[in-house]
Short mmCIF file of N, CA and C in Angstrom, two decimals:
data_model
loop_
_atom_site.label_atom_id
_atom_site.label_comp_id
_atom_site.label_asym_id
_atom_site.label_seq_id
_atom_site.Cartn_x
_atom_site.Cartn_y
_atom_site.Cartn_z
N MET A 1 -7.59 14.71 41.82
CA MET A 1 -6.78 14.86 40.91
C MET A 1 -7.26 16.31 39.30
N ALA A 2 -6.29 16.30 39.15
CA ALA A 2 -6.26 17.86 38.30
C ALA A 2 -6.70 17.10 37.00
N ALA A 3 -6.96 17.93 36.02
CA ALA A 3 -7.63 17.37 34.28
C ALA A 3 -6.33 17.91 33.61
N LYS A 4 -6.15 16.43 32.78
CA LYS A 4 -4.97 16.25 32.50
C LYS A 4 -4.45 17.51 31.29
N LYS A 5 -3.58 17.84 30.97
CA LYS A 5 -3.25 18.49 29.32
C LYS A 5 -3.48 17.77 28.53
N LYS A 6 -3.75 18.97 27.36
CA LYS A 6 -4.40 17.91 26.01
C LYS A 6 -3.09 17.56 25.19
N ARG A 7 -1.82 18.16 25.36
CA ARG A 7 -1.09 17.59 24.87
C ARG A 7 0.42 17.86 25.44
N VAL A 8 1.31 17.04 25.35
CA VAL A 8 3.02 17.64 25.67
C VAL A 8 3.47 17.74 24.58
N VAL A 9 4.08 18.39 24.51
CA VAL A 9 4.63 18.95 23.26
C VAL A 9 6.60 18.80 23.51
N LEU A 10 6.67 18.31 22.94
CA LEU A 10 8.74 18.04 22.74
C LEU A 10 9.04 19.21 21.53
N THR A 11 10.02 19.44 22.28
CA THR A 11 10.74 20.16 20.88
C THR A 11 12.48 20.06 21.63
N ASP A 12 12.66 20.53 22.71
CA ASP A 12 14.32 19.99 23.00
C ASP A 12 14.58 18.65 22.23
N PRO A 13 15.62 18.73 21.49
CA PRO A 13 16.11 17.13 20.54
C PRO A 13 16.43 16.66 21.72
N ARG A 14 16.87 16.40 22.81
CA ARG A 14 17.29 15.90 23.85
C ARG A 14 16.30 15.03 24.45
N ALA A 15 14.79 15.78 24.70
CA ALA A 15 14.20 15.36 24.82
C ALA A 15 13.39 14.48 23.72
N ILE A 16 13.47 14.79 22.73
CA ILE A 16 12.81 14.04 21.35
C ILE A 16 14.08 12.59 21.04
N ARG A 17 15.35 12.34 22.07
CA ARG A 17 16.17 11.85 21.77
C ARG A 17 15.45 10.26 22.70
N ALA A 18 15.19 11.04 23.16
CA ALA A 18 14.74 10.15 24.66
C ALA A 18 13.37 8.83 24.62
N LEU A 19 13.09 9.30 22.71
CA LEU A 19 12.24 8.44 22.87
C LEU A 19 11.94 7.53 21.71
N ALA A 20 13.26 7.81 21.28
CA ALA A 20 14.21 6.81 20.41
C ALA A 20 14.28 5.06 20.59
N HIS A 21 14.16 4.64 22.02
CA HIS A 21 14.45 3.32 22.56
C HIS A 21 12.97 2.24 21.97
N PRO A 22 12.96 1.15 21.52
CA PRO A 22 12.01 0.68 21.58
C PRO A 22 11.24 0.39 22.64
N ALA A 23 11.84 0.09 23.39
CA ALA A 23 10.81 -0.32 24.91
C ALA A 23 10.08 1.48 25.40
N ARG A 24 10.80 2.69 25.05
CA ARG A 24 10.36 3.30 25.94
C ARG A 24 8.85 3.58 24.98
N GLN A 25 8.99 3.36 23.78
CA GLN A 25 7.85 4.18 22.84
C GLN A 25 6.59 2.72 23.44
N ARG A 26 6.81 1.75 23.41
CA ARG A 26 5.92 0.99 24.18
C ARG A 26 5.31 1.33 25.14
N ILE A 27 6.14 1.81 25.80
CA ILE A 27 5.27 2.20 27.82
C ILE A 27 4.43 3.24 27.51
N ILE A 28 5.43 4.19 26.43
CA ILE A 28 4.77 5.55 26.11
C ILE A 28 2.93 5.05 24.91
N ASP A 29 3.46 4.34 24.92
CA ASP A 29 2.24 4.22 24.15
C ASP A 29 1.07 3.70 24.76
N GLU A 30 1.14 2.61 25.71
CA GLU A 30 -0.13 2.04 26.78
C GLU A 30 -0.25 3.25 27.52
N LEU A 31 0.48 3.96 28.29
CA LEU A 31 0.32 4.73 29.22
C LEU A 31 -0.40 6.23 28.13
N TYR A 32 0.08 6.61 27.20
CA TYR A 32 -1.10 7.89 26.19
C TYR A 32 -2.14 7.68 26.24
N GLY A 33 -2.25 5.48 25.85
CA GLY A 33 -3.35 4.84 26.04
C GLY A 33 -4.32 4.89 26.68
N GLY A 34 -3.84 6.01 28.13
CA GLY A 34 -4.89 6.07 29.60
C GLY A 34 -4.78 5.22 30.59
N LYS A 35 -3.78 3.89 30.24
CA LYS A 35 -3.32 3.17 31.09
C LYS A 35 -2.68 4.24 32.10
N VAL A 36 -2.76 3.21 33.47
CA VAL A 36 -1.45 3.69 34.31
C VAL A 36 -1.65 2.28 35.15
N LEU A 37 0.05 2.38 34.98
CA LEU A 37 1.07 1.45 35.27
C LEU A 37 2.42 1.27 35.96
N THR A 38 2.65 0.03 36.53
CA THR A 38 3.79 -0.24 37.77
C THR A 38 4.99 -0.13 36.50
N ALA A 39 6.05 -0.16 37.42
CA ALA A 39 7.48 -0.40 36.71
C ALA A 39 7.59 -1.34 36.26
N THR A 40 6.66 -2.33 36.92
CA THR A 40 6.83 -3.77 36.63
C THR A 40 6.20 -4.42 35.44
N GLU A 41 4.73 -3.62 35.65
CA GLU A 41 3.63 -3.96 34.59
C GLU A 41 4.55 -3.82 33.31
N CYS A 42 5.35 -2.16 33.12
CA CYS A 42 6.60 -1.74 32.17
C CYS A 42 6.97 -2.47 31.63
N ALA A 43 8.31 -3.06 32.57
CA ALA A 43 9.08 -4.29 32.41
C ALA A 43 7.97 -5.40 31.39
N GLU A 44 7.38 -5.37 31.72
CA GLU A 44 6.28 -7.18 31.58
C GLU A 44 6.10 -6.58 30.10
N LEU A 45 5.37 -5.11 29.94
CA LEU A 45 5.38 -4.84 28.13
C LEU A 45 6.13 -4.84 27.41
N ALA A 46 8.00 -4.02 27.84
CA ALA A 46 8.65 -3.71 27.20
C ALA A 46 9.54 -4.94 26.95
N GLY A 47 9.40 -6.24 27.91
CA GLY A 47 10.55 -7.07 27.81
C GLY A 47 11.64 -6.67 28.14
N LEU A 48 11.50 -6.14 29.47
CA LEU A 48 12.57 -6.26 30.25
C LEU A 48 12.67 -6.09 31.61
N THR A 49 14.08 -6.06 32.06
CA THR A 49 13.68 -6.46 33.59
C THR A 49 13.34 -5.06 34.50
N PRO A 50 12.65 -4.91 35.39
CA PRO A 50 11.90 -3.98 36.20
C PRO A 50 13.11 -2.90 36.31
N SER A 51 14.17 -3.35 36.48
CA SER A 51 15.46 -2.54 37.09
C SER A 51 15.56 -1.82 35.80
N ALA A 52 16.14 -2.45 34.66
CA ALA A 52 16.36 -1.67 33.41
C ALA A 52 15.00 -0.63 32.84
N THR A 53 13.94 -0.81 33.09
CA THR A 53 12.79 -0.45 33.15
C THR A 53 12.23 0.80 34.07
N SER A 54 12.42 0.36 35.04
CA SER A 54 12.65 1.97 35.59
C SER A 54 13.97 2.88 35.62
N TYR A 55 15.03 2.76 35.22
CA TYR A 55 15.36 3.84 34.84
C TYR A 55 15.04 4.82 33.05
N HIS A 56 14.56 3.38 32.14
CA HIS A 56 13.90 4.10 31.38
C HIS A 56 13.05 5.44 31.38
N LEU A 57 11.81 4.82 32.69
CA LEU A 57 10.91 5.33 33.28
C LEU A 57 11.30 6.79 33.06
N ARG A 58 12.45 6.69 34.13
CA ARG A 58 12.71 7.46 34.66
C ARG A 58 13.12 9.03 34.28
N ALA A 59 14.07 8.58 32.76
CA ALA A 59 15.16 8.95 31.98
C ALA A 59 13.45 9.77 31.18
N LEU A 60 11.89 9.34 30.65
CA LEU A 60 10.65 9.50 30.36
C LEU A 60 10.48 10.79 30.94
N ALA A 61 10.46 10.63 32.32
CA ALA A 61 10.01 11.85 33.56
C ALA A 61 10.84 12.66 33.78
N ARG A 62 12.13 12.08 32.99
CA ARG A 62 12.63 13.75 33.59
C ARG A 62 12.76 15.02 32.06
N TRP A 63 11.91 14.46 31.21
CA TRP A 63 11.43 15.45 30.27
C TRP A 63 10.11 15.87 30.20
N GLY A 64 9.44 14.96 31.18
CA GLY A 64 7.80 15.95 30.73
C GLY A 64 7.03 14.57 30.30
N ILE A 65 7.66 14.02 29.79
CA ILE A 65 7.14 12.69 29.05
C ILE A 65 5.99 12.05 29.56
N ILE A 66 6.45 11.59 30.96
CA ILE A 66 5.66 10.98 31.80
C ILE A 66 5.59 11.30 32.81
N GLU A 67 4.69 10.49 33.91
CA GLU A 67 4.92 11.20 35.70
C GLU A 67 3.98 10.37 36.44
N ARG A 68 4.70 10.55 37.71
CA ARG A 68 4.06 9.35 38.47
C ARG A 68 2.87 9.61 38.56
N ALA A 69 2.25 8.65 39.26
CA ALA A 69 0.76 8.67 39.09
C ALA A 69 0.03 8.64 41.13
N ASP A 70 -0.95 8.76 41.38
CA ASP A 70 -0.77 8.21 42.94
C ASP A 70 -0.54 7.07 43.09
N THR A 71 -0.17 6.94 44.37
CA THR A 71 0.31 5.89 45.32
C THR A 71 -0.23 4.53 44.82
N SER A 72 -0.14 3.40 45.02
CA SER A 72 -0.72 2.12 44.74
C SER A 72 -1.42 2.30 45.81
N THR A 73 -2.14 1.34 46.19
CA THR A 73 -2.98 1.15 47.54
C THR A 73 -2.06 0.65 48.06
N ASP A 74 -1.03 -0.62 47.81
CA ASP A 74 -0.10 -1.44 49.08
C ASP A 74 0.78 -0.62 49.10
N GLY A 75 0.79 0.85 49.05
CA GLY A 75 1.78 2.17 49.19
C GLY A 75 3.32 1.42 48.72
N ARG A 76 3.90 0.00 47.80
CA ARG A 76 4.81 -0.44 48.01
C ARG A 76 4.99 0.32 46.69
N GLU A 77 4.79 0.44 45.40
CA GLU A 77 5.04 0.89 44.39
C GLU A 77 4.02 1.62 43.62
N ARG A 78 4.88 2.85 42.98
CA ARG A 78 3.86 4.18 42.71
C ARG A 78 4.33 3.55 41.51
N PRO A 79 2.78 3.99 40.96
CA PRO A 79 2.74 3.67 39.16
C PRO A 79 2.57 5.02 38.00
N TRP A 80 2.99 5.23 36.44
CA TRP A 80 3.24 6.02 35.68
C TRP A 80 1.82 5.99 35.35
N ARG A 81 1.87 7.26 34.50
CA ARG A 81 0.81 7.69 34.19
C ARG A 81 1.36 9.05 33.15
N ALA A 82 1.03 9.41 31.81
CA ALA A 82 1.15 10.24 31.18
C ALA A 82 0.36 11.26 31.30
N PRO A 83 1.13 12.45 31.56
CA PRO A 83 0.66 13.56 31.75
C PRO A 83 -0.51 14.50 31.25
N ALA A 84 -0.86 13.99 29.75
CA ALA A 84 -1.77 14.56 28.84
C ALA A 84 -2.28 13.38 27.54
N LEU A 85 -2.94 14.21 27.07
CA LEU A 85 -3.97 12.91 26.11
C LEU A 85 -2.70 12.37 25.02
N SER A 86 -2.22 13.49 24.78
CA SER A 86 -1.68 13.04 23.61
C SER A 86 0.32 13.63 23.55
N LEU A 87 1.00 13.30 22.95
CA LEU A 87 2.62 13.20 22.40
C LEU A 87 3.19 13.96 21.53
N VAL A 88 3.19 15.28 21.16
CA VAL A 88 3.91 15.50 19.84
C VAL A 88 5.17 16.41 19.71
N ILE A 89 5.72 15.90 18.66
CA ILE A 89 7.15 16.46 18.60
C ILE A 89 7.02 17.20 17.47
N SER A 90 7.74 18.38 17.87
CA SER A 90 7.65 19.70 17.13
C SER A 90 8.76 19.90 16.56
N SER A 91 9.86 19.43 17.28
CA SER A 91 11.22 19.87 16.77
C SER A 91 11.59 18.91 15.43
N GLN A 92 10.57 19.16 14.34
CA GLN A 92 11.24 17.89 13.82
C GLN A 92 12.13 18.70 12.46
N SER A 93 12.28 19.80 12.86
CA SER A 93 13.51 20.46 11.90
C SER A 93 14.78 19.53 12.14
N THR A 94 14.66 19.13 13.35
CA THR A 94 16.32 19.07 13.47
C THR A 94 16.85 17.68 14.09
N ARG A 95 17.78 17.15 13.48
CA ARG A 95 17.91 15.86 13.01
C ARG A 95 17.43 14.95 14.37
N ALA A 96 17.78 14.91 15.28
CA ALA A 96 17.18 14.44 16.17
C ALA A 96 15.81 14.27 16.21
N GLY A 97 15.00 15.73 16.03
CA GLY A 97 13.77 15.51 16.09
C GLY A 97 13.13 14.65 14.92
N ARG A 98 13.68 14.23 13.57
CA ARG A 98 13.37 13.50 12.76
C ARG A 98 13.51 12.25 12.69
N LEU A 99 15.07 12.24 13.34
CA LEU A 99 15.11 10.51 13.93
C LEU A 99 14.10 9.77 14.74
N ALA A 100 13.76 10.36 15.73
CA ALA A 100 12.81 10.11 16.92
C ALA A 100 11.30 10.07 16.50
N SER A 101 11.04 10.98 15.19
CA SER A 101 9.73 10.83 14.79
C SER A 101 9.74 10.12 13.93
N GLN A 102 10.72 9.19 12.56
CA GLN A 102 11.07 7.98 12.08
C GLN A 102 10.87 7.32 12.79
N ALA A 103 12.14 7.02 13.73
CA ALA A 103 12.21 5.49 14.78
C ALA A 103 10.15 5.13 15.72
N MET A 104 9.62 6.63 16.01
CA MET A 104 8.25 6.08 16.50
C MET A 104 7.20 6.23 15.78
N LEU A 105 6.95 6.29 14.35
CA LEU A 105 6.62 6.13 13.46
C LEU A 105 6.55 4.51 12.51
N ARG A 106 8.19 4.14 12.87
CA ARG A 106 8.42 2.49 12.28
C ARG A 106 7.37 1.82 13.58
N GLU A 107 7.80 2.05 14.96
CA GLU A 107 7.16 1.26 15.93
C GLU A 107 5.32 1.28 15.96
N LYS A 108 4.97 2.53 15.19
CA LYS A 108 3.27 2.77 15.21
C LYS A 108 3.22 2.06 13.86
N VAL A 109 3.65 2.04 13.14
CA VAL A 109 3.77 1.17 11.88
C VAL A 109 3.42 -0.10 12.20
N ASN A 110 4.29 -1.20 12.65
CA ASN A 110 4.69 -2.07 13.30
C ASN A 110 3.42 -2.78 14.13
N ARG A 111 3.19 -1.55 14.65
CA ARG A 111 2.08 -2.57 15.99
C ARG A 111 0.80 -2.28 15.20
N VAL A 112 0.15 -1.48 14.00
CA VAL A 112 -0.70 -1.90 13.41
C VAL A 112 -0.85 -2.83 12.91
N VAL A 113 0.25 -2.76 11.76
CA VAL A 113 0.13 -4.39 11.32
C VAL A 113 0.21 -5.54 12.05
N GLU A 114 0.64 -4.85 13.18
CA GLU A 114 0.45 -6.69 13.84
C GLU A 114 -0.99 -6.81 14.24
N GLN A 115 -1.82 -5.60 14.73
CA GLN A 115 -3.27 -5.71 15.21
C GLN A 115 -3.99 -6.17 13.71
N PHE A 116 -3.50 -5.49 12.32
CA PHE A 116 -4.34 -6.34 11.43
C PHE A 116 -4.09 -7.92 11.55
N GLU A 117 -3.10 -8.14 12.05
CA GLU A 117 -2.41 -9.51 11.42
C GLU A 117 -3.28 -10.60 12.87
N GLU A 118 -3.02 -9.47 14.19
CA GLU A 118 -4.31 -10.95 14.90
C GLU A 118 -5.13 -10.66 14.77
N MET A 119 -6.20 -9.68 14.51
CA MET A 119 -7.53 -10.14 14.08
C MET A 119 -8.03 -11.16 13.61
N PRO A 120 -8.73 -11.61 13.90
CA PRO A 120 -9.65 -13.34 13.68
C PRO A 120 -10.18 -12.95 12.47
N ASP A 121 -9.98 -13.83 11.36
CA ASP A 121 -11.02 -14.24 10.45
C ASP A 121 -12.74 -13.59 10.91
N ASP A 122 -13.36 -14.21 12.06
CA ASP A 122 -14.25 -13.77 11.95
C ASP A 122 -15.04 -13.07 13.02
N ASP A 123 -13.52 -11.50 12.99
CA ASP A 123 -14.04 -10.79 14.54
C ASP A 123 -15.27 -10.22 13.74
N PRO A 124 -16.22 -9.62 14.15
CA PRO A 124 -17.31 -8.84 13.48
C PRO A 124 -17.15 -7.76 13.88
N TRP A 125 -16.21 -6.60 13.65
CA TRP A 125 -15.37 -5.47 13.38
C TRP A 125 -14.49 -5.54 12.31
N ASP A 126 -14.25 -6.66 12.46
CA ASP A 126 -13.07 -6.81 10.48
C ASP A 126 -13.90 -5.80 9.69
N GLU A 127 -15.32 -5.66 9.45
CA GLU A 127 -15.65 -4.97 8.17
C GLU A 127 -15.35 -3.30 8.10
N LEU A 128 -14.92 -2.93 10.17
CA LEU A 128 -14.49 -1.58 9.68
C LEU A 128 -13.51 -1.06 9.65
N SER A 129 -12.27 -2.48 9.67
CA SER A 129 -10.41 -2.20 9.57
C SER A 129 -10.74 -1.01 8.24
N LEU A 130 -9.92 -0.32 8.43
CA LEU A 130 -9.33 0.33 7.17
C LEU A 130 -8.27 1.18 7.16
N MET A 131 -7.15 0.42 5.93
CA MET A 131 -6.15 1.68 5.94
C MET A 131 -6.08 2.37 4.40
N ALA A 132 -6.03 3.40 4.33
CA ALA A 132 -5.67 3.81 3.51
C ALA A 132 -4.22 4.97 2.89
N ASN A 133 -4.26 5.17 1.76
CA ASN A 133 -2.89 5.72 1.30
C ASN A 133 -3.13 6.77 0.54
N THR A 134 -2.99 7.75 0.42
CA THR A 134 -4.06 9.25 -0.52
C THR A 134 -2.55 9.64 -0.84
N ARG A 135 -2.69 10.51 -1.96
CA ARG A 135 -1.92 11.53 -2.37
C ARG A 135 -2.36 13.20 -2.78
N LEU A 136 -1.92 13.89 -2.16
CA LEU A 136 -2.24 14.60 -2.02
C LEU A 136 -1.69 15.98 -2.90
N TRP A 137 -2.37 16.58 -3.76
CA TRP A 137 -1.37 18.16 -3.82
C TRP A 137 -1.86 19.33 -2.76
N LEU A 138 -1.03 20.27 -1.96
CA LEU A 138 -1.45 20.89 -1.41
C LEU A 138 -1.24 22.24 -1.33
N THR A 139 -0.93 23.88 -0.67
CA THR A 139 -0.05 24.47 -0.55
C THR A 139 -0.10 23.79 1.25
N LYS A 140 1.58 24.94 1.55
CA LYS A 140 1.63 24.46 2.57
C LYS A 140 0.31 24.97 3.74
N PRO A 141 -0.36 26.34 3.13
CA PRO A 141 -1.59 26.37 4.04
C PRO A 141 -2.40 25.54 4.07
N GLU A 142 -3.07 24.43 2.87
CA GLU A 142 -3.83 23.87 3.07
C GLU A 142 -3.00 22.56 4.08
N ALA A 143 -2.06 22.02 3.98
CA ALA A 143 -1.56 20.81 4.38
C ALA A 143 -1.63 21.27 6.00
N GLU A 144 -0.97 22.32 6.34
CA GLU A 144 -1.38 22.46 8.03
C GLU A 144 -2.87 22.76 8.28
N THR A 145 -3.70 23.23 7.43
CA THR A 145 -5.11 23.20 7.77
C THR A 145 -5.69 21.44 7.92
N LEU A 146 -5.23 20.85 6.57
CA LEU A 146 -5.69 19.78 6.80
C LEU A 146 -5.23 18.57 8.22
N GLY A 147 -3.25 18.69 9.10
CA GLY A 147 -3.39 18.61 10.04
C GLY A 147 -4.30 18.54 10.95
N LYS A 148 -4.45 19.84 10.98
CA LYS A 148 -5.02 20.28 12.44
C LYS A 148 -6.35 19.75 12.25
N GLU A 149 -6.86 19.82 11.50
CA GLU A 149 -8.50 19.21 11.24
C GLU A 149 -8.55 17.85 11.59
N LEU A 150 -7.85 17.09 10.56
CA LEU A 150 -7.86 15.44 11.31
C LEU A 150 -7.40 15.50 12.75
N THR A 151 -6.35 16.08 13.06
CA THR A 151 -6.08 15.93 14.77
C THR A 151 -7.33 16.28 15.49
N GLU A 152 -8.01 17.53 15.12
CA GLU A 152 -9.63 17.90 16.04
C GLU A 152 -10.17 16.70 15.48
N LEU A 153 -10.46 16.22 14.78
CA LEU A 153 -11.36 15.29 14.17
C LEU A 153 -11.23 14.19 15.32
N ILE A 154 -10.26 13.86 15.28
CA ILE A 154 -9.70 12.84 16.09
C ILE A 154 -10.27 12.46 17.67
N ASP A 155 -9.93 13.75 18.22
CA ASP A 155 -9.54 14.47 19.18
C ASP A 155 -11.68 14.53 19.74
N SER A 156 -11.66 15.32 18.51
CA SER A 156 -13.52 14.57 19.14
C SER A 156 -14.01 13.68 19.72
N TYR A 157 -13.41 12.04 19.02
CA TYR A 157 -13.73 10.84 19.21
C TYR A 157 -13.17 10.04 20.76
N ARG A 158 -12.72 11.53 21.39
CA ARG A 158 -11.74 10.94 22.32
C ARG A 158 -12.88 10.65 23.62
N ARG A 159 -13.71 11.90 23.59
CA ARG A 159 -14.66 12.20 24.51
C ARG A 159 -14.25 11.69 26.52
N GLY A 160 -12.94 11.47 26.35
CA GLY A 160 -12.68 11.77 27.39
C GLY A 160 -13.00 9.96 27.85
N ARG A 161 -12.66 9.32 27.48
CA ARG A 161 -13.10 7.92 27.65
C ARG A 161 -11.42 7.57 27.74
N THR A 162 -10.88 6.20 28.02
CA THR A 162 -9.85 6.46 28.80
C THR A 162 -9.74 4.66 29.02
N ALA A 163 -8.68 3.64 29.14
CA ALA A 163 -8.37 2.70 29.61
C ALA A 163 -9.16 2.29 30.74
N ALA A 164 -9.19 3.41 31.54
CA ALA A 164 -10.23 2.51 32.64
C ALA A 164 -11.49 3.28 33.05
N ASN A 165 -12.01 3.97 31.91
CA ASN A 165 -13.32 4.69 31.71
C ASN A 165 -13.66 4.55 30.17
N HIS A 166 -14.44 3.72 30.28
CA HIS A 166 -15.08 4.05 29.19
C HIS A 166 -16.35 2.86 28.74
N PRO A 167 -17.33 3.34 28.17
CA PRO A 167 -18.53 2.17 28.22
C PRO A 167 -18.12 0.71 27.90
N ALA A 168 -18.95 0.04 28.15
CA ALA A 168 -18.84 -1.16 28.07
C ALA A 168 -18.63 -1.52 26.80
N THR A 169 -19.72 -0.82 25.42
CA THR A 169 -19.64 -1.26 24.30
C THR A 169 -18.64 -1.19 23.52
N THR A 170 -17.39 0.08 24.25
CA THR A 170 -16.52 0.34 23.25
C THR A 170 -15.78 -0.75 23.57
N ARG A 171 -14.77 -0.89 21.99
CA ARG A 171 -13.38 -1.21 22.06
C ARG A 171 -12.50 -0.79 21.78
N GLN A 172 -11.05 -0.97 21.31
CA GLN A 172 -9.90 0.26 21.81
C GLN A 172 -9.88 -0.12 20.16
N VAL A 173 -10.18 1.02 19.10
CA VAL A 173 -9.51 1.23 18.12
C VAL A 173 -8.45 2.31 17.48
N SER A 174 -7.30 1.48 17.08
CA SER A 174 -5.95 2.04 17.04
C SER A 174 -6.11 2.83 15.52
N THR A 175 -5.55 4.62 15.96
CA THR A 175 -5.36 5.36 14.63
C THR A 175 -4.12 5.78 14.45
N LEU A 176 -3.76 6.10 13.08
CA LEU A 176 -2.16 6.45 12.70
C LEU A 176 -2.41 7.41 11.82
N LEU A 177 -1.92 8.61 12.31
CA LEU A 177 -2.39 9.55 11.34
C LEU A 177 -0.65 10.56 10.81
N ALA A 178 -0.46 10.60 9.20
CA ALA A 178 0.67 10.89 9.30
C ALA A 178 0.47 11.90 8.22
N LEU A 179 1.02 13.00 7.80
CA LEU A 179 1.34 13.87 7.10
C LEU A 179 2.52 14.06 6.64
N VAL A 180 3.15 13.77 5.50
CA VAL A 180 4.26 13.32 5.03
C VAL A 180 4.66 14.52 3.83
N PRO A 181 5.23 15.15 3.89
CA PRO A 181 5.23 16.76 2.64
C PRO A 181 6.51 16.02 1.77
N ALA A 182 6.36 14.82 0.16
CA ALA A 182 7.14 14.54 -0.39
C ALA A 182 7.66 15.07 -1.45
N GLY A 183 8.38 14.95 -2.30
CA GLY A 183 9.88 15.89 -2.95
C GLY A 183 9.98 16.99 -2.76
N LYS A 184 10.67 17.63 -3.56
CA LYS A 184 11.30 19.24 -3.58
C LYS A 184 10.06 20.21 -3.19
N PRO A 185 9.94 21.09 -2.48
CA PRO A 185 9.05 22.25 -2.38
C PRO A 185 9.02 22.87 -3.55
N SER A 186 7.89 24.16 -3.84
CA SER A 186 8.37 24.23 -5.22
C SER A 186 9.02 25.56 -5.47
N GLU A 187 9.03 26.27 -5.93
CA GLU A 187 10.11 27.72 -5.98
C GLU A 187 9.35 28.68 -5.32
N GLN A 188 7.60 28.49 -5.55
CA GLN A 188 6.42 29.97 -4.87
C GLN A 188 6.93 29.28 -3.26
N SER A 189 6.57 27.84 -2.86
CA SER A 189 6.22 27.55 -1.45
C SER A 189 7.13 28.54 -0.49
#
């Protein structure tokens, strides 16, 4: 199998709209987390029928967001996978881009909140849980640099590890990165 691309970057508003469905976001999250899943497994995750899920999977594949993986050992059902390590929405200047970004962000924030709620009180990793909210005053170039550096830092921790291939001592850790300009831009920016 060829090495995966680093990112799938979506710029087409129609492709971005394909992300708006919550079931699709749940499936994308798992596939981009390194899992390879059949339509039936995706249906269980999304709470949909396998036929409804197959429709969503084909729609995502049409835009290159996901792709077919190698055929399963029994040959009856071909699984799906992410074609890259991450998915980036680049066209946020369009209404569709902003709406898809907001829908994805809501889903991601809700999932992280659920993970906080699901963590047992006696979890030995509880002390490592972190939620931070910081306001910074940055120039546009500084904000661009911050976003790039944070993305590179997170990417450096991937180290080629996936849901199927990681050391036994590791544990899945969710990260959520949002860089959101607030207020109106200054006259000079």
